[in-house]
Every structure is written in structure tokens, then in C-alpha cells.
PDB file of C-alpha atoms and ligand atoms in Angstrom:
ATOM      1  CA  UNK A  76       0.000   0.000   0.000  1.00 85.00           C
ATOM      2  CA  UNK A  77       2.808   2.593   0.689  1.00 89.00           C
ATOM      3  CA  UNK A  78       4.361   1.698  -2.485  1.00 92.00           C
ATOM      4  CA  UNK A  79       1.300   2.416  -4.790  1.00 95.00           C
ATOM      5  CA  UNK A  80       1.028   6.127  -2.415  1.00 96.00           C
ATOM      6  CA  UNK A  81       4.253   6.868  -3.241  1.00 96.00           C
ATOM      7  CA  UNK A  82       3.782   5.947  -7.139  1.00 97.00           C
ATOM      8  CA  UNK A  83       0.463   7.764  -6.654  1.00 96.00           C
ATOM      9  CA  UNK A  84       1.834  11.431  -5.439  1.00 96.00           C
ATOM     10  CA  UNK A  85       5.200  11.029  -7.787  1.00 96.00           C
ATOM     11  CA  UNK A  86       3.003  10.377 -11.087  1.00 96.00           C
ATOM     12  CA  UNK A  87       0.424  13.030 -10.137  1.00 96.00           C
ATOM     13  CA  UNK A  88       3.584  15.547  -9.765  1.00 94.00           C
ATOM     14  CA  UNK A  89       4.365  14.440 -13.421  1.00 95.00           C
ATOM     15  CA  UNK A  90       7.733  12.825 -12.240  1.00 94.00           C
ATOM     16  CA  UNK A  91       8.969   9.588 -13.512  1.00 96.00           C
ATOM     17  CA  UNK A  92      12.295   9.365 -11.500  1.00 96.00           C
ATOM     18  CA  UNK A  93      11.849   8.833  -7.491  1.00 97.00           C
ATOM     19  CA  UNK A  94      14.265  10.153  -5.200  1.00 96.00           C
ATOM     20  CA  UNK A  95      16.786   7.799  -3.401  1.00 97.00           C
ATOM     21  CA  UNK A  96      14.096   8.334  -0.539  1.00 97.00           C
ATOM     22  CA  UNK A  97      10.930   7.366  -2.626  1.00 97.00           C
ATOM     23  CA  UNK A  98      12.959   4.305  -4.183  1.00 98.00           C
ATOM     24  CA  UNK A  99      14.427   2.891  -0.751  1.00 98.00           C
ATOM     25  CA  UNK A 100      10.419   3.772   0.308  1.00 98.00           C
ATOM     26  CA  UNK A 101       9.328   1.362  -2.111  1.00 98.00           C
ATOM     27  CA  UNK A 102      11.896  -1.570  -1.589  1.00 98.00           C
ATOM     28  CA  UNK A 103      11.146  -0.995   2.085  1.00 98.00           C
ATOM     29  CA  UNK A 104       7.816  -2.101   1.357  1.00 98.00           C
ATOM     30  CA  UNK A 105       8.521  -4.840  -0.560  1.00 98.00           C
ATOM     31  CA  UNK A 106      10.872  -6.224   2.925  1.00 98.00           C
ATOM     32  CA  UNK A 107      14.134  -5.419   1.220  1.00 98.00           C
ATOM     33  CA  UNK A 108      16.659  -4.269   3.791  1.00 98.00           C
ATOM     34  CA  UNK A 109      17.454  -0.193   3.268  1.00 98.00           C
ATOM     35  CA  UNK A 110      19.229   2.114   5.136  1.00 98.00           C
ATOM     36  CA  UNK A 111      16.920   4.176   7.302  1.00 98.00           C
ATOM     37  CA  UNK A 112      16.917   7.550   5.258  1.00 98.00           C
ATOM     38  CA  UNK A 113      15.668  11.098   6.617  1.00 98.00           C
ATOM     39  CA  UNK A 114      15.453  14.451   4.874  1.00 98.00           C
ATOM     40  CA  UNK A 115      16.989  17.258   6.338  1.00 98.00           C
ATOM     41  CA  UNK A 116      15.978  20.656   4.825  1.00 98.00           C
ATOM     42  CA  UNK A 117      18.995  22.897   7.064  1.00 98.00           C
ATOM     43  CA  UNK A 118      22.104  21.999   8.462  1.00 98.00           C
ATOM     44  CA  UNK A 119      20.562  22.225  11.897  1.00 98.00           C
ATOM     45  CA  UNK A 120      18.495  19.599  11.118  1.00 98.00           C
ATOM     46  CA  UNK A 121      21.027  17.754   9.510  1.00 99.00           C
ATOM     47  CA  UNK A 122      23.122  17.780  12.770  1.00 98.00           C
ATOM     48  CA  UNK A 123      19.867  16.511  15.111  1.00 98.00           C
ATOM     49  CA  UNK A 124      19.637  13.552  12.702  1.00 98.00           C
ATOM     50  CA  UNK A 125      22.722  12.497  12.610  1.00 98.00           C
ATOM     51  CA  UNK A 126      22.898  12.547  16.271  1.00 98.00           C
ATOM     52  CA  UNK A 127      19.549  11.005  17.033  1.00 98.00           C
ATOM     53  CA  UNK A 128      20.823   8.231  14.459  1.00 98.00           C
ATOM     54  CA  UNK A 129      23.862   7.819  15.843  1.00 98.00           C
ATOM     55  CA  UNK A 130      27.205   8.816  13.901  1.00 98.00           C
ATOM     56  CA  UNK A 131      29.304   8.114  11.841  1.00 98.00           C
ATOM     57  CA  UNK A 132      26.661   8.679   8.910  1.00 98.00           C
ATOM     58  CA  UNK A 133      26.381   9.497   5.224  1.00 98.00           C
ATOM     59  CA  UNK A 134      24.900  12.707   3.967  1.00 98.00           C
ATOM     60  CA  UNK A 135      23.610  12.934   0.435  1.00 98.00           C
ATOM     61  CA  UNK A 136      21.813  15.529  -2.059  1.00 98.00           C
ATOM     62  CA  UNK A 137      18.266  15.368  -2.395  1.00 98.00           C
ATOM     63  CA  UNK A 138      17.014  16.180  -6.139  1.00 96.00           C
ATOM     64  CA  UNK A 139      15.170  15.175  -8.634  1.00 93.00           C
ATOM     65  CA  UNK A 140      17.570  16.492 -11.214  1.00 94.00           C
ATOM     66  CA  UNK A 141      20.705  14.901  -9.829  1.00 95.00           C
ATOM     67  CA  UNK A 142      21.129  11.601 -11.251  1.00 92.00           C
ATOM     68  CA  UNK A 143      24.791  10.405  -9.788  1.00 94.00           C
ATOM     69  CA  UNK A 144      25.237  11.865  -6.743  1.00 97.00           C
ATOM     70  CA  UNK A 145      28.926  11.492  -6.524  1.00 96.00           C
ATOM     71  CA  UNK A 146      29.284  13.113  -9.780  1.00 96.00           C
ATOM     72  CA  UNK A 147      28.229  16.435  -8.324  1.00 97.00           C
ATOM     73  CA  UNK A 148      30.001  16.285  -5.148  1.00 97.00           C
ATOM     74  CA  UNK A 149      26.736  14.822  -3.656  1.00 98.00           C
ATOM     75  CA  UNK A 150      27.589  12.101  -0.957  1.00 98.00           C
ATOM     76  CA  UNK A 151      29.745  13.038   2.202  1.00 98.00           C
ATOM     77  CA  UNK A 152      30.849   9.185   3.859  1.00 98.00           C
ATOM     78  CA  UNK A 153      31.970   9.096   7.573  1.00 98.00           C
ATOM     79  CA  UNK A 154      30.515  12.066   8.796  1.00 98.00           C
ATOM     80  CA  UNK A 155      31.644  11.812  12.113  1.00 98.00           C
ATOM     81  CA  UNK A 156      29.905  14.226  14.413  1.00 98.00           C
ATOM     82  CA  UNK A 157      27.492  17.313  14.639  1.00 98.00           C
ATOM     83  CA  UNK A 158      29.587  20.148  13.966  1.00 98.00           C
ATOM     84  CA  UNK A 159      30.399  18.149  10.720  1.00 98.00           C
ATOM     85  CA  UNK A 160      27.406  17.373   9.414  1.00 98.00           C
ATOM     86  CA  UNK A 161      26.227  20.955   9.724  1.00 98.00           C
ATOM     87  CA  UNK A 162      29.496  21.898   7.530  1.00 98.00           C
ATOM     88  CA  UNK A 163      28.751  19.274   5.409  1.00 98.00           C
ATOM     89  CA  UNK A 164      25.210  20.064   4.782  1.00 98.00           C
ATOM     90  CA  UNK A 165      26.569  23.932   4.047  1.00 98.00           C
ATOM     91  CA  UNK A 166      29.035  22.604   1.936  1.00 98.00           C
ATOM     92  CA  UNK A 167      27.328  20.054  -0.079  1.00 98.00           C
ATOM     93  CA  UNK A 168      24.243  22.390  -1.017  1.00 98.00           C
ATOM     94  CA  UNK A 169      26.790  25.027  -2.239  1.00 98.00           C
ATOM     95  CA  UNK A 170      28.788  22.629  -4.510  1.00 98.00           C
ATOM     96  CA  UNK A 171      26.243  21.203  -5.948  1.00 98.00           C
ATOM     97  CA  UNK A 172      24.721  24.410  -6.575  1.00 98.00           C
ATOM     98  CA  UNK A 173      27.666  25.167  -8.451  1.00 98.00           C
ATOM     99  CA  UNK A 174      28.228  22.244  -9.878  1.00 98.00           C
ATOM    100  CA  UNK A 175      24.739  21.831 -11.876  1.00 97.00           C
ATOM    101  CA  UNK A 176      23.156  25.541 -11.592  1.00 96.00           C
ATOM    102  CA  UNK A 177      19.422  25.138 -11.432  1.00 96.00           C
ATOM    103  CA  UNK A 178      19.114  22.128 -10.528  1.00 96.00           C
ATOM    104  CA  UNK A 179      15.882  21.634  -7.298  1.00 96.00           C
ATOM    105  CA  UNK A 180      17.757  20.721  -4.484  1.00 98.00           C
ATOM    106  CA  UNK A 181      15.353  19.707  -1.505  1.00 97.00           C
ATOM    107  CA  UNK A 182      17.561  19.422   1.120  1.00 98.00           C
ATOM    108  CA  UNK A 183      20.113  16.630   1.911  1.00 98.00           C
ATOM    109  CA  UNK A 184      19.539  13.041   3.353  1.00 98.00           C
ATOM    110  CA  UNK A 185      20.961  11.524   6.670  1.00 99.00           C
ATOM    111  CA  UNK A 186      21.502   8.000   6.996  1.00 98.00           C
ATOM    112  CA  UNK A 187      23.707   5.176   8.945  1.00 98.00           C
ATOM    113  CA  UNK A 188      27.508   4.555   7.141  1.00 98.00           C
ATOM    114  CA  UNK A 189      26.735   0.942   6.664  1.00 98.00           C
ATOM    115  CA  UNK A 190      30.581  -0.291   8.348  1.00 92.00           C
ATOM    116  CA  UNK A 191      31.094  -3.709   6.431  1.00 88.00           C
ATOM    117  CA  UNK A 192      34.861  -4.221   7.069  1.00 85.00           C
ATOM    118  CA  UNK A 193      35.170  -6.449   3.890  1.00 90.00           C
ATOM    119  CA  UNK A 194      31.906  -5.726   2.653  1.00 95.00           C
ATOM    120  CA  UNK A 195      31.502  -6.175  -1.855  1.00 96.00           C
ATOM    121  CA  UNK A 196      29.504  -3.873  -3.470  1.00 96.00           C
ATOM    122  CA  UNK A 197      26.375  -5.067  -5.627  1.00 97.00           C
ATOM    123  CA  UNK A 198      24.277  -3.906  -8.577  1.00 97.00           C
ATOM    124  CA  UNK A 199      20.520  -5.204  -8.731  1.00 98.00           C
ATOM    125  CA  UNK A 200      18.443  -3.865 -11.397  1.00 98.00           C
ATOM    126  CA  UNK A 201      15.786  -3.785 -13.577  1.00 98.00           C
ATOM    127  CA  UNK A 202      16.197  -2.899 -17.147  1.00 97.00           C
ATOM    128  CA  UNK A 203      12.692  -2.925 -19.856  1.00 95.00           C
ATOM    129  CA  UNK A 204      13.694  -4.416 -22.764  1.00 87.00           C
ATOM    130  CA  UNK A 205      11.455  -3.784 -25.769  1.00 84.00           C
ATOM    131  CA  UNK A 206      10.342  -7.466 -26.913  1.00 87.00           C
ATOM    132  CA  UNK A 207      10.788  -9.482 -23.126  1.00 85.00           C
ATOM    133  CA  UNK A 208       9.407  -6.972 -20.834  1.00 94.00           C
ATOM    134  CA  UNK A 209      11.007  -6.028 -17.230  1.00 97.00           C
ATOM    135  CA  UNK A 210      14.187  -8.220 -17.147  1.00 97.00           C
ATOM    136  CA  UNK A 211      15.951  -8.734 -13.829  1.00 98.00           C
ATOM    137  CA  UNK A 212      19.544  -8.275 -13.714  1.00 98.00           C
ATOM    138  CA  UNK A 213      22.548  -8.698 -10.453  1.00 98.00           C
ATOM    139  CA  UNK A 214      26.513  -7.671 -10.930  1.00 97.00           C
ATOM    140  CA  UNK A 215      29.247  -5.770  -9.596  1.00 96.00           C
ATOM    141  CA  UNK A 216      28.036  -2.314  -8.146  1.00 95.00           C
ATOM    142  CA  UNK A 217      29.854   1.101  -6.782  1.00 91.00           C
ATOM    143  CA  UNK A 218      30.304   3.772  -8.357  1.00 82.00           C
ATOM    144  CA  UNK A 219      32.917   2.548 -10.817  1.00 79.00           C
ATOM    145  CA  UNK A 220      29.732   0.205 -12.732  1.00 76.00           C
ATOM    146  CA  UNK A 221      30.318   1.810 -15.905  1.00 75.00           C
ATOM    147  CA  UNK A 222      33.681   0.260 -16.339  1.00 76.00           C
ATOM    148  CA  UNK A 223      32.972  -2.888 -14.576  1.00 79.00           C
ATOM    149  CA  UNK A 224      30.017  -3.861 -17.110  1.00 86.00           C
ATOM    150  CA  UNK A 225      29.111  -6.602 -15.359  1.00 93.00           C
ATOM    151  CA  UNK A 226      25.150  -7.367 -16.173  1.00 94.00           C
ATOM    152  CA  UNK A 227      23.878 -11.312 -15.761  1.00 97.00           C
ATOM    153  CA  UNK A 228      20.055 -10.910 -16.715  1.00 97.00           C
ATOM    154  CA  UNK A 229      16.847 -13.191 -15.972  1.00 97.00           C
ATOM    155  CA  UNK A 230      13.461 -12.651 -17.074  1.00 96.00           C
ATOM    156  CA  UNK A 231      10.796 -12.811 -13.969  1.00 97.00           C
ATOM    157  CA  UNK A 232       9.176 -14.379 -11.851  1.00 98.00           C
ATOM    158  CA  UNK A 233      12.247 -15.562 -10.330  1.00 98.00           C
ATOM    159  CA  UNK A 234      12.349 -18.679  -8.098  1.00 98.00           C
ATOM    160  CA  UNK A 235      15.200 -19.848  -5.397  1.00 98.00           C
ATOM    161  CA  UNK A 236      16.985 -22.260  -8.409  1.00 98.00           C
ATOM    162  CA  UNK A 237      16.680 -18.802 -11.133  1.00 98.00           C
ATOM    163  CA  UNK A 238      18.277 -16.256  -8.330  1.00 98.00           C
ATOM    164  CA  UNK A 239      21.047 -18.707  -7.775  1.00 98.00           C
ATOM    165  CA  UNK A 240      21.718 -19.147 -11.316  1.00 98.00           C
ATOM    166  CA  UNK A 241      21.643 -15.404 -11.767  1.00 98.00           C
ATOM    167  CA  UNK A 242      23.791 -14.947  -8.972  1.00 98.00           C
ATOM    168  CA  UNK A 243      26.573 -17.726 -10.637  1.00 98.00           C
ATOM    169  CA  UNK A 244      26.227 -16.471 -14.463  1.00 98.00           C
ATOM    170  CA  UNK A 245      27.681 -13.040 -12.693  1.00 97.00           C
ATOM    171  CA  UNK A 246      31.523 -12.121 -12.553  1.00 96.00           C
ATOM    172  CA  UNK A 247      30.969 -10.639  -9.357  1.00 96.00           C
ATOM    173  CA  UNK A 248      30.209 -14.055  -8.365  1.00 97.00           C
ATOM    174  CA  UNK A 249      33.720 -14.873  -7.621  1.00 95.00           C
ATOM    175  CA  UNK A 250      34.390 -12.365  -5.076  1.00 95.00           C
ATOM    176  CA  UNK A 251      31.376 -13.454  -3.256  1.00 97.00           C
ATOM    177  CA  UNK A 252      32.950 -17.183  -1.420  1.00 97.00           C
ATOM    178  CA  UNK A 253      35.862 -16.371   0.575  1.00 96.00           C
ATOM    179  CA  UNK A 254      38.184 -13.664  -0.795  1.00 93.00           C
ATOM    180  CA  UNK A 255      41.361 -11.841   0.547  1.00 91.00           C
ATOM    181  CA  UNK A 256      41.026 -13.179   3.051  1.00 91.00           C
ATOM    182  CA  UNK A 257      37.463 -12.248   3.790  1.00 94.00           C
ATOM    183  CA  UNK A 258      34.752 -14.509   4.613  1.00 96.00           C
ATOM    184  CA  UNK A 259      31.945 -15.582   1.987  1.00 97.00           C
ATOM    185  CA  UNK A 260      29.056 -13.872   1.906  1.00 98.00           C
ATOM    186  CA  UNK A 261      25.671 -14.588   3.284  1.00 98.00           C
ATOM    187  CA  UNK A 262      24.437 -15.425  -0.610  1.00 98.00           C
ATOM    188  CA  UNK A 263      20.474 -15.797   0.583  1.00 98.00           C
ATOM    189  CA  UNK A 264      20.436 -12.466   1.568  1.00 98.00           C
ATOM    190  CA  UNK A 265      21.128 -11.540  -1.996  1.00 98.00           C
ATOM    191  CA  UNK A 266      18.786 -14.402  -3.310  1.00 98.00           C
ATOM    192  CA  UNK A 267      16.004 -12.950  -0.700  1.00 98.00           C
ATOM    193  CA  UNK A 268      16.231  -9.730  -2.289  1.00 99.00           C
ATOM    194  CA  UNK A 269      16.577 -10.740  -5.990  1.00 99.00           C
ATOM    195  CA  UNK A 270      13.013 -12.766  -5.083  1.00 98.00           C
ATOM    196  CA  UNK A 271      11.454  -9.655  -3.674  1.00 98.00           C
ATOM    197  CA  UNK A 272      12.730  -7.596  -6.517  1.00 98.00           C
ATOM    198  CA  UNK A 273      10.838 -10.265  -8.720  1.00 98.00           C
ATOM    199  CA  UNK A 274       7.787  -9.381  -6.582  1.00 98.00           C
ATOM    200  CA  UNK A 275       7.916  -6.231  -6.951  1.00 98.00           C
ATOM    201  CA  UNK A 276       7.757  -6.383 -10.700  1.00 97.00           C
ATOM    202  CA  UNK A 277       5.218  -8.620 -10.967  1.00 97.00           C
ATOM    203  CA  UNK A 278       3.145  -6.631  -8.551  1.00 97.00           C
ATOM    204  CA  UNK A 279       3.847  -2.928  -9.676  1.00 97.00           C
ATOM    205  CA  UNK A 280       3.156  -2.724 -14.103  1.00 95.00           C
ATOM    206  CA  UNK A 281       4.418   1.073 -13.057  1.00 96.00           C
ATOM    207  CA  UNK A 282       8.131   0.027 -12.541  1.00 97.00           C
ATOM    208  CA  UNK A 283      10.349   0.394 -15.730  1.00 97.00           C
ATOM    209  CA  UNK A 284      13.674   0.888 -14.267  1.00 97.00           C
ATOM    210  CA  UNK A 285      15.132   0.135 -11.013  1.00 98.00           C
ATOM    211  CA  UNK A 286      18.859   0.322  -9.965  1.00 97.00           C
ATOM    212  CA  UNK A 287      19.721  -0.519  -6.456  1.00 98.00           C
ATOM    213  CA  UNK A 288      23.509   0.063  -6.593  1.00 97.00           C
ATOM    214  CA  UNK A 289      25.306  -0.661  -4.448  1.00 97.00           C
ATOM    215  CA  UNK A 290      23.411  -3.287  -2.461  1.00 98.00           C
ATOM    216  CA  UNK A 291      26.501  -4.238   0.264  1.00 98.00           C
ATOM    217  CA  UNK A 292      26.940  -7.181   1.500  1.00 98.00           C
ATOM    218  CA  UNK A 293      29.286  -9.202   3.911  1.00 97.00           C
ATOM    219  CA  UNK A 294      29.248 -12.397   6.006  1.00 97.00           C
ATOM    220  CA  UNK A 295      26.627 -10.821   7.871  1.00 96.00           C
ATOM    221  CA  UNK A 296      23.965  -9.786   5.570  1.00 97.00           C
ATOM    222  CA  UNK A 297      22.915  -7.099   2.866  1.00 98.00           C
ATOM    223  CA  UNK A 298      21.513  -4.289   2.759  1.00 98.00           C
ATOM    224  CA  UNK A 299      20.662  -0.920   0.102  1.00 98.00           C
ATOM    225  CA  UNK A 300      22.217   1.696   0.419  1.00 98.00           C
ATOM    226  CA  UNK A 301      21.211   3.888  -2.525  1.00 98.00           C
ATOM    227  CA  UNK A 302      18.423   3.078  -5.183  1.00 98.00           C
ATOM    228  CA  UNK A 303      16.741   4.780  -8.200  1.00 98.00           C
ATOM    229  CA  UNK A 304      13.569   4.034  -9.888  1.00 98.00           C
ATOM    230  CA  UNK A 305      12.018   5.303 -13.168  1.00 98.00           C
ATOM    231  CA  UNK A 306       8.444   4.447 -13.329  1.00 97.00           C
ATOM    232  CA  UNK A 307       5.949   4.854 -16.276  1.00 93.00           C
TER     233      UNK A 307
HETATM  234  P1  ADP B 431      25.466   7.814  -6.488  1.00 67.63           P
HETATM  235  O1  ADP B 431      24.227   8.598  -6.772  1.00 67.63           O
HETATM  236  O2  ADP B 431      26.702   8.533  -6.906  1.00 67.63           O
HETATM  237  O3  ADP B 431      25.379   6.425  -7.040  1.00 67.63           O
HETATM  238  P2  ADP B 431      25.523   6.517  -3.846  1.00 67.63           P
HETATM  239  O4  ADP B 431      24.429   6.770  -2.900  1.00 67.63           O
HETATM  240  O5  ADP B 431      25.512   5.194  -4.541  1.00 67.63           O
HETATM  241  O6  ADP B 431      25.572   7.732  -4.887  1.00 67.63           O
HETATM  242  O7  ADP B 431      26.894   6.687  -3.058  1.00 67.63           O
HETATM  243  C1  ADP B 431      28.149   6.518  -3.691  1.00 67.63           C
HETATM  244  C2  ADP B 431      28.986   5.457  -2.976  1.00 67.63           C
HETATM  245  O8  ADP B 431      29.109   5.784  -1.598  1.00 67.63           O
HETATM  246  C3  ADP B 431      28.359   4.057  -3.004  1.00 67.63           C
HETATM  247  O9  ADP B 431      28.719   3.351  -4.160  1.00 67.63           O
HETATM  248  C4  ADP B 431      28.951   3.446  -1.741  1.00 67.63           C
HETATM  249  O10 ADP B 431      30.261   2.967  -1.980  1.00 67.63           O
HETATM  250  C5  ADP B 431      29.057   4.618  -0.795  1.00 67.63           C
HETATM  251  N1  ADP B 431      27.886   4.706   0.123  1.00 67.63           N
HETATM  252  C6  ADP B 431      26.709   5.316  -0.133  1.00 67.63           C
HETATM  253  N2  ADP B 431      25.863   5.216   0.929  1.00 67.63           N
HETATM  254  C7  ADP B 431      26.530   4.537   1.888  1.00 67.63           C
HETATM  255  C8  ADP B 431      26.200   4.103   3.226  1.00 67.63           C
HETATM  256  N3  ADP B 431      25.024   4.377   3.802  1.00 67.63           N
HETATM  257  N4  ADP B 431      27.140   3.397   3.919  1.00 67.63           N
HETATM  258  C9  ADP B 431      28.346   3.125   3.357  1.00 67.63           C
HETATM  259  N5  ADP B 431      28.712   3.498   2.117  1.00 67.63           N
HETATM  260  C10 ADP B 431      27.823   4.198   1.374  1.00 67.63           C
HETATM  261 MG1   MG B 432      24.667   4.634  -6.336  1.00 67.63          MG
END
């Protein structure tokens, strides 16, 4: 039900691209792990989050014309305390100001730094291809995906044996067992979330795009930690 609100109120503002908020919204509802994500509109509010959250955390620009973050000087890792996350806030606003003149910046979005010690980034998507349909797809993620081009596809609905076969058809497969001396990964949480992803296309016809890079994961579990979604 919160998923088809928040498709609701973004359509009827004549959007098509949610926010990172609005997209880790929706996988929320669908039960796939997010980072807790909160708006702050000023740097003072920026600072209370942080510190109700706990530090360190990540800050981030919130736009709906800002399409890679990072790109525009948009994410601040390992803020550390108050007084930083009010300079960062300051900070970030201006660059990006700067950096893409008019673009709508609504404020800037606190969350936890997600501290996997070994943790691999991952890329789980949805691309619309014009004679299959939604097609799911899982690879290496970060911000470095370009290069990487690392895409294993699967049409939906997925089940356990598909994910896993997705999962093994990627390169970023091998770094997922034991790696550099890092322990494997827990691998169902990826398969639980490539299963819920499959859910969620079967269940919203809105979806046409969905990146959730990176999801990280470790020996622990995974978890989003930024998403985009282009609905239709
Ligand atoms: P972009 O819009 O540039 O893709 P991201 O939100 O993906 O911005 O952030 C860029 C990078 O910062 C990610 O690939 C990841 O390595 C790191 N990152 C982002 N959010 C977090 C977080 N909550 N915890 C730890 N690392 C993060
Ligand atoms: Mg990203």
C-alpha cells in the first residue's frame, strides 16, 4: 500500500524518477533491507539527525535532477559528528549548486555509514527491454559500474533455483565465497532480495527501471544503500 502512495503522489507531480528516498520507500515495502533515510531541509536539522541516528553517517543531495550523486560532489561518507554534518550540509548544497546551476535541491539526506569491514559492493536492477518486458539483472556495483560492465540478466518471476543461477552467471560471483582473506558472503540475503525484486515487478506494471547500486553485503547480511527508480 505505501508503495502504490508513493507511485500515486510522484506520477500526479508528473515525475517519472523517485528520489533515493521514494525508491528505498518502495523496496522498504517490498521487505528489502534499506538504510533508514531522513530528509533534512537545514544543516541544523542535519546535525539533530545524525545525532539522534547515531554517527558516523552518510549525507547525500536530495534532487530530482541529480542523477549520480557522486558526480556532483553529492555524498559526504563518515561524517563523524554534529559540527560536521552541519558543515557538510553547508558545503554540499553550495557545490552542488555550483556544480549543476538550477538544478531543485530539496535538502540533503541523513543515513547510517553501513561499516562492512570487507563488505563487496552489488548492482541489482531492472532494465525494460522492448520485446521481453522487465528483465531482472545482479553484478558488480559502486560507483565505478560503468567500467565494470558486469550485467547477468533473468526474465521474472524468479524462483530460489533462477536467483542462484543469476547470482553464478555473474563475474561478481567470484568475489562473493571467501576472498582476501574475507569470509563468503551470506548469498540468501542476496537471493532474498533478488526474489522480492521479482515481486515487486510482478506486482507494480508502473516500474520500468530500477537500480539498487550498491546493495553491500558481507558475512553478515545485505543491505541498500542507494536506489533509483524510473516508473511509467
Ligand atoms: P550515487 O548517486 O553517486 O550512485 P551513492 O548513494 O551510490 O551515490 O553513493 C556513492 C557510494 O558511496 C556508493 O557506491 C557506496 O560505496 C558509498 N555509500 C553510499 N551510501 C553509503 C552508506 N550508507 N554506507 C556506506 N557506504 C555508502
Ligand atoms: Mg549509487
Amino acid at each position: 500500500e505505501g508503495a502504490r502512495l508513493v507511485i500515486e503522489t510522484v506520477l500526479a507531480e508528473r515525475r517519472n524518477v523517485l528520489t533515493e528516498m521514494e525508491s528505498k520507500t518502495l523496496l522498504a515495502a517490498f521487505h528489502i533491507p534499506v538504510t533508514r533515510t531522513l530528509l533534512a531541509r537545514s544543516a541544523h536539522e542535519a546535525m539533530m539527525i545524525g545525532t539522534q541516528m547515531g554517527f558516523p553517517v552518510v549525507l547525500k543531495i536530495d534532487s530530482p535532477d541529480v542523477a549520480h550523486k557522486s558526480d556532483v560532489g553529492g555524498v559526504a561518507l563518515d561524517v563523524h559528528n554534529g559540527s560536521n554534518a552541519r558543515d557538510a550540509y553547508t558545503d554540499m548544497v553550495q557545490r552542488v549548486a555550483r556544480l549543476q546551476p538550477g538544478a531543485r535541491i530539496n535538502g540533503v539526506t541523513v543515513q547510517p555509514m553501513v561499516r562492512a569491514r570487507r563488505g563487496r559492493e552489488i548492482n541489482i536492477g531492472v532494465v525494460t527491454d522492448d520485446p521481453f518486458g522487465p528483465v531482472i539483472t545482479f553484478g558488480a556495483g559502486g560507483t565505478m559500474i560503468e567500467l565494470i560492465n558486469d550485467r547477468a540478466m533473468e526474465l521474472p518471476p524468479l524462483n530460489q533455483f533462477l536467483a542462484r543461477r543469476l547470482i553464478d552467471r555473474s563475474r561478481v560471483a567470484e568475489v562473493l565465497g571467501e576472498w582476501r582473506g574475507a569470509p563468503a558472503v551470506r548469498r540468501e540475503a542476496l537471493e532474498q532480495i533478488l526474489l522480492r525484486v521479482s515481486e515487486m515487478v510482478c506486482a507494480l506494471p508502473q516500474l520500468r527501471e530500477m537500480d539498487i547500486n550498491p546493495v553491500i553485503v558481507d558475512e553478515r547480511g545485505a543491505v541498500a544503500v542507494d536506489a533509483r527508480i524510473v516508473i511509467h
